[in-house]
Coordinates of C-alpha atoms in Angstrom, one line a residue:
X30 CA 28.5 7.6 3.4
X31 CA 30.8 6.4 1.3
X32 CA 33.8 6.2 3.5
X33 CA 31.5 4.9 6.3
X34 CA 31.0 1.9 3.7
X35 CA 34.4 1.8 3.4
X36 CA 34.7 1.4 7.8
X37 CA 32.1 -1.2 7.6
X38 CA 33.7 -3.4 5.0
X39 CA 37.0 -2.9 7.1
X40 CA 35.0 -4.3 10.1
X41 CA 33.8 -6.8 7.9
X42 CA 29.8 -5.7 8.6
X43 CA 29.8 -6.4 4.8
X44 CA 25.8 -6.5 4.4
X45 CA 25.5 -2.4 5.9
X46 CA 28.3 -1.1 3.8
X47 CA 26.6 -2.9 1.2
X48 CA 23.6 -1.5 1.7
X49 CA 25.2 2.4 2.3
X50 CA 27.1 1.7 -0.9
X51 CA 23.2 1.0 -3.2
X52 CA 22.6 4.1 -1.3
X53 CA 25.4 6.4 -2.8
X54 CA 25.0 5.0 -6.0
X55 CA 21.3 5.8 -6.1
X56 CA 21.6 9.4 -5.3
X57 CA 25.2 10.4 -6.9
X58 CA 26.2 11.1 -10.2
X59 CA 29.7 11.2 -9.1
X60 CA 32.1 9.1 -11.2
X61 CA 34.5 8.9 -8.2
X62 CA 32.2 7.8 -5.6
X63 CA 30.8 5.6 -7.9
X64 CA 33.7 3.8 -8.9
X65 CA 34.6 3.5 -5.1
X66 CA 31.1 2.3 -4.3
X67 CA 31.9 -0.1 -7.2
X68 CA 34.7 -1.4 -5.6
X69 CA 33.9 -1.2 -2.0
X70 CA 31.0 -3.6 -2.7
X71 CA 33.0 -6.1 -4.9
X72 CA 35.2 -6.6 -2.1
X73 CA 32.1 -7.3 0.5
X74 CA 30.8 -9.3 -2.3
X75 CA 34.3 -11.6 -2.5
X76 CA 34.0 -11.3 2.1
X77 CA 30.3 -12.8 1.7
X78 CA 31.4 -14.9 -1.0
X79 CA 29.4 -14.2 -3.7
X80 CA 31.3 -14.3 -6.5
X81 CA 29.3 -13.3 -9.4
X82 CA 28.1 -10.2 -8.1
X83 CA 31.8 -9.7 -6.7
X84 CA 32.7 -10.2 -10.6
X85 CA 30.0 -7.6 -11.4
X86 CA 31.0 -4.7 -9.3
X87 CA 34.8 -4.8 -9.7
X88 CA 34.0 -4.5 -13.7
X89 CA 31.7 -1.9 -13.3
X90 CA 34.5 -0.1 -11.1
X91 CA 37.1 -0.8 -13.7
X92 CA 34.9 0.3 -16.6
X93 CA 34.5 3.9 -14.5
X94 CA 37.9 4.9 -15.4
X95 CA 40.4 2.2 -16.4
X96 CA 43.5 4.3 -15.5
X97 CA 43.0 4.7 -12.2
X98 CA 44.2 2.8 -8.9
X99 CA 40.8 2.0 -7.9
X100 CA 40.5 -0.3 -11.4
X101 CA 43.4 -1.7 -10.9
X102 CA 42.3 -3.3 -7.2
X103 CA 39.2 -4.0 -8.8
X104 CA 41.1 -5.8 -11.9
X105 CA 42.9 -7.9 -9.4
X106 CA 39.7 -9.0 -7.7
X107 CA 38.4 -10.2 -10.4
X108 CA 41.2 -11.8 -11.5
X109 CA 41.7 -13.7 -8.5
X110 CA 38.1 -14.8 -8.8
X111 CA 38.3 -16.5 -11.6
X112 CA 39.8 -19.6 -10.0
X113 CA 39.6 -21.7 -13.3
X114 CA 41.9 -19.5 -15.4
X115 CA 45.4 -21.5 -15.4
X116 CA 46.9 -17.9 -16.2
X117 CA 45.5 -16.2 -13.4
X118 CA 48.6 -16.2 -11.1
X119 CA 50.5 -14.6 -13.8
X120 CA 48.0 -11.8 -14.7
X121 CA 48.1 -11.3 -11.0
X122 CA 52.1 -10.5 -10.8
X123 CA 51.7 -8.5 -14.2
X124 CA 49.3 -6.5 -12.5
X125 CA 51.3 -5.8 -9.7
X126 CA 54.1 -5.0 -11.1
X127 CA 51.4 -2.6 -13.2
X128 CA 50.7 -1.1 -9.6
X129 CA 54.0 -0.3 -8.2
X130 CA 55.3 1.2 -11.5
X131 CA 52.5 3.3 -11.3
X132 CA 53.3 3.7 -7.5
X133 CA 50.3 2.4 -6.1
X134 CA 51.8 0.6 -3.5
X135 CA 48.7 0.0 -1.5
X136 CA 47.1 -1.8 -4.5
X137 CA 50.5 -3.7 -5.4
X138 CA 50.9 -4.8 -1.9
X139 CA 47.4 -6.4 -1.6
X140 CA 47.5 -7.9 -4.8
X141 CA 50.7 -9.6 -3.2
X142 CA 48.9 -10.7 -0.2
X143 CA 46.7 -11.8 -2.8
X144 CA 49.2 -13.9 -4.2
X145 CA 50.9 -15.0 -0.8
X146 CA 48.1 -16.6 0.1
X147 CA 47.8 -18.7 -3.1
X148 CA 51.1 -20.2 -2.4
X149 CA 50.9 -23.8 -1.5
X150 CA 54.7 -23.9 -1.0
X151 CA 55.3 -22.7 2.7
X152 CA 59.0 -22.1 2.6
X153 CA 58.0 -19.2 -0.7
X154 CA 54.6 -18.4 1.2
X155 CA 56.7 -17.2 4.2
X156 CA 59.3 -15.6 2.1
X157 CA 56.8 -13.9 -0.1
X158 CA 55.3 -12.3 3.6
X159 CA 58.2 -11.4 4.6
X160 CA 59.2 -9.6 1.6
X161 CA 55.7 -7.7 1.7
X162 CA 56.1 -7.4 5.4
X163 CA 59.5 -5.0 4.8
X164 CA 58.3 -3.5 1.9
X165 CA 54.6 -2.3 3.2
X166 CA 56.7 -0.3 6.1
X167 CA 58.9 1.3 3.7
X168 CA 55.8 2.4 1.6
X169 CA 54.2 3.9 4.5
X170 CA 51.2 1.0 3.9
X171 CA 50.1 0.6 7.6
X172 CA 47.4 -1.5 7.1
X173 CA 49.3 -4.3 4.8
X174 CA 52.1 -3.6 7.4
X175 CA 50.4 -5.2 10.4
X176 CA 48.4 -7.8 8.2
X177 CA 51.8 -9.3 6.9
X178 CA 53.5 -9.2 10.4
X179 CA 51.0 -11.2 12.0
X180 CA 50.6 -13.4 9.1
X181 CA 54.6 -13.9 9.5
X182 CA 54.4 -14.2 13.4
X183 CA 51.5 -17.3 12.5
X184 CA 54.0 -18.5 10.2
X185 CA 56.6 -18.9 12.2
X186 CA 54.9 -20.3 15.5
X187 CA 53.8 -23.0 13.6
X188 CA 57.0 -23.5 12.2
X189 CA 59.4 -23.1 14.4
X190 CA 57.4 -22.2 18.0
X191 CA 59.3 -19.0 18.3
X192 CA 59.6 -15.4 16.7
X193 CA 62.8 -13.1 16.8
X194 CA 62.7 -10.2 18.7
X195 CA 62.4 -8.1 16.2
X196 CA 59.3 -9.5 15.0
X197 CA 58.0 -9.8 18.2
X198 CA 58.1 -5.9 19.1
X199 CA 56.4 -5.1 15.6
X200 CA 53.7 -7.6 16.6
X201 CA 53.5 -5.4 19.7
X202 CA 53.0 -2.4 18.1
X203 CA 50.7 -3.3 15.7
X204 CA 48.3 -4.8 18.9
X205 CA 48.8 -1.2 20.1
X206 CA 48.1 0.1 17.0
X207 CA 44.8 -2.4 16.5
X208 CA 43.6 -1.9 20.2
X209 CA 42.5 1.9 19.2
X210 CA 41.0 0.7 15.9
X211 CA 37.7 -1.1 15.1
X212 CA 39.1 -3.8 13.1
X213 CA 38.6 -6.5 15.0
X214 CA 39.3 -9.1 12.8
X215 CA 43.2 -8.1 12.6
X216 CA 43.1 -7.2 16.6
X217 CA 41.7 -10.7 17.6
X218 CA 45.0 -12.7 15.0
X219 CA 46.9 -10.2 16.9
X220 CA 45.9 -11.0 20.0
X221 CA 45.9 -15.0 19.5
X222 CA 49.3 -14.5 18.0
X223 CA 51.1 -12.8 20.7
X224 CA 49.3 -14.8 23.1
X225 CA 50.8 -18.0 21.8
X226 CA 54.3 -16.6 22.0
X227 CA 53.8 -15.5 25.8
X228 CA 52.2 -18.9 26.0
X229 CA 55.1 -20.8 24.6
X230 CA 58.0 -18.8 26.4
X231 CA 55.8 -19.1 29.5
X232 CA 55.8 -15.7 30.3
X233 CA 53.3 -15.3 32.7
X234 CA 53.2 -11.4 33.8
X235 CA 52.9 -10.8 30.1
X236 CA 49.6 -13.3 29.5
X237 CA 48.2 -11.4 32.1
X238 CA 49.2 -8.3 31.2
X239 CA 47.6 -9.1 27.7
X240 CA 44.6 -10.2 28.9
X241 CA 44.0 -7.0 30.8
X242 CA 44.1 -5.1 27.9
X243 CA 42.1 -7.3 26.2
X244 CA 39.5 -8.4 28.1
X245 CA 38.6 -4.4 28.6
X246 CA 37.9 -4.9 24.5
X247 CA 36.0 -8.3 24.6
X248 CA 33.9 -6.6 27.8
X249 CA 32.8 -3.6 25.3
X250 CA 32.0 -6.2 22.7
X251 CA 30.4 -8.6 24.5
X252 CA 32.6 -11.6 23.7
X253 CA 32.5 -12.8 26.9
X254 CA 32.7 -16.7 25.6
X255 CA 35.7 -15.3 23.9
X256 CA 36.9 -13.5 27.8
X257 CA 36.1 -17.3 28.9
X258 CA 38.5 -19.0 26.4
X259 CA 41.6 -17.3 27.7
X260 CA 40.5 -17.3 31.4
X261 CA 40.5 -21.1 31.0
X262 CA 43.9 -21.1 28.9
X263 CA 45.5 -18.4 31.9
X264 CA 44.4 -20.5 34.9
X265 CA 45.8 -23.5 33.4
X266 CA 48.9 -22.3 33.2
X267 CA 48.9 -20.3 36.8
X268 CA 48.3 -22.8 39.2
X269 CA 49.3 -22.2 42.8
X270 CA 50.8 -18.7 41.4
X271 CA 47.2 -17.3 42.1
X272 CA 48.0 -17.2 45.4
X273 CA 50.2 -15.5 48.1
X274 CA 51.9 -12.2 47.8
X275 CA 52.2 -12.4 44.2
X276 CA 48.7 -12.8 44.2
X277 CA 48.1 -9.6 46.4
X278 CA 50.9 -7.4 45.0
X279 CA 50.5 -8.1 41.0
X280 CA 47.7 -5.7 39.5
X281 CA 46.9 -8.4 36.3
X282 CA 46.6 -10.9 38.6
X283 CA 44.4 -9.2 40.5
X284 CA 42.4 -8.1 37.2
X285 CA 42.4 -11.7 36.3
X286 CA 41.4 -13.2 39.7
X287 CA 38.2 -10.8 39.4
X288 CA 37.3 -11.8 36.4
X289 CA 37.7 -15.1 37.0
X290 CA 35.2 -15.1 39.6
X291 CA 32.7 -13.3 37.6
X292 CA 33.1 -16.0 34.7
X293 CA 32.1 -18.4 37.6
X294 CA 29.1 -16.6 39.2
X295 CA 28.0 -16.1 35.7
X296 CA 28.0 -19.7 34.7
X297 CA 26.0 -20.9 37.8
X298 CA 23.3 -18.6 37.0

C-alpha cells in the first residue's frame, strides 16, 4: 500500500494516496513505512496545498530518523514552505549540497528543481535547468531527467521559438518514455512541448504522427475535449493537404481525418 501511495501521488490522485498512507500508518509499527507515509503525504499535502498539515508530516518524517534521505526531502519541504523566512533559499542550497555529499542525488536534484523554480531571473532559471538537466542523466535520476528537459524545451520555445537537436531527441525519448507510464501530468507538458516545436517548424507528418500516439492515450482517458483541442490546432494548419493522394496514402492522416469526423458527429448530437 505504501508504494501504491507513492503511484497515486505520482499521478497526482493526492486525496487516495492520502487516504492509503492514514491506512499504513494505522496498522504498522514500521519506522520505515512510517517515515515514508510521513513523507508521501507531506508532498500530497504541499500538491493540495495545504500547507500546515504539509509542515506537519514532513516533521514527523524528519523526526523518524534524522539521518536518512527520506528527512532530508522532507526537510527541504518544509523549508520551502516557509515562504516568509528571508533565509530560506540559502538553507535550501546548504541542504542540497547536504544531499549530494551524502550522494542522494535524487533528493539533491529535487531540492534544485525546488530552487529553479524560485528563480525570478530567467537567464539563471534556464541555466540552473540546464545544469540539473545534465547532471540528473549522469546520476541515473530518470524521473528529474525528463522533468528538467521539458522544463528546458518550455524555456526555450518561449525564448527563442526553437530547440537544438539535441534537446529535441531527449524530449522524444522522454514522450516515449512517458507514453508507457501513468504520469500524466509530465506526458501531457511533453506532449504540448513537442507539439509546439512541430507546430513552429511546421512539420506536418510529425503533428500527425504525434497526435496518433496521443490521441490513443486521451481515448483511454477520456479527454476527448483535450482530443478536440489539437484536432482544431491540426486542421488549422492542414488546409487543402487533407485531401488528394496524400490524403489516401498517409496513415496519420488518415487516423486524423477519422477522428475528425467523429469529433463532428459527436458535437451534433
Amino acid at each position: 500500500r505504501t508504494e501504491f501511495a507513492k503511484a497515486l501521488r505520482m499521478t497526482r490522485k493526492f486525496e487516495r494516496a492520502i487516504q492509503l498512507c492514514e491506512q499504513v500508518q494505522a496498522t504498522s509499527q514500521n519506522k520505515k513505512l512510517l517515515q515514508s507515509t510521513h513523507l508521501t503525504l507531506a508532498m500530497c499535502y504541499e500538491g493540495l496545498e495545504r500547507t500546515n498539515e504539509a509542515s506537519q508530516s514532513a516533521n514527523a518524517c524528519s523526526q523518524l530518523d534524522l539521518r536518512s534521505n527520506l528527512a532530508l526531502q522532507a526537510r527541504a519541504i518544509d523549508i520551502g514552505l516557509k515562504t516568509n523566512d528571508s533565509d530560506r533559499i540559502t538553507k535550501l542550497r546548504r541542504l542540497e549540497a547536504q544531499a549530494r555529499k551524502k550522494k542522494a542525488f535524487v533528493v539533491a536534484n529535487n531540492i534544485a528543481m525546488r530552487l529553479a523554480h524560485e528563480c525570478t531571473d530567467p537567464a539563471a532559471k534556464m541555466q540552473q535547468v540546464s545544469a540539473i538537466s545534465e547532471q540528473a542523466v549522469m546520476d541515473g535520476d530518470h524521473h528529474n531527467a525528463i522533468r528538467s528537459i521539458i522544463q528546458l524545451a518550455k524555456m526555450h520555445l518561449n525564448g527563442f521559438g526553437i530547440v537544438a537537436v539535441p534537446m529535441l531527441a531527449r524530449l522524444i525519448d522522454a514522450y516515449h518514455y512517458l507514453y508507457g507510464e501513468d504520469l500524466q501530468s509530465l506526458f501531457r507538458t511533453c506532449h504540448a512541448a513537442l507539439w509546439r516545436v512541430f507546430e513552429g517548424q511546421h512539420e506536418i507528418e510529425n503533428l500527425l504522427r504525434l497526435f496518433r500516439y496521443s490521441s490513443l492515450k486521451w481515448r483511454v482517458r477520456g479527454l476527448d475535449a483535450t482530443e478536440t483541442e489539437y484536432i482544431e490546432r491540426l486542421s488549422r494548419m492542414l488546409g487543402d493537404r487533407a485531401h488528394g493522394d496524400f490524403g489516401r496514402t498517409n496513415r496519420e492522416l488518415a487516423y486524423f481525418l477519422a477522428r475528425t469526423s467523429h469529433a463532428i458527429r459527436s458535437a451534433n448530437e
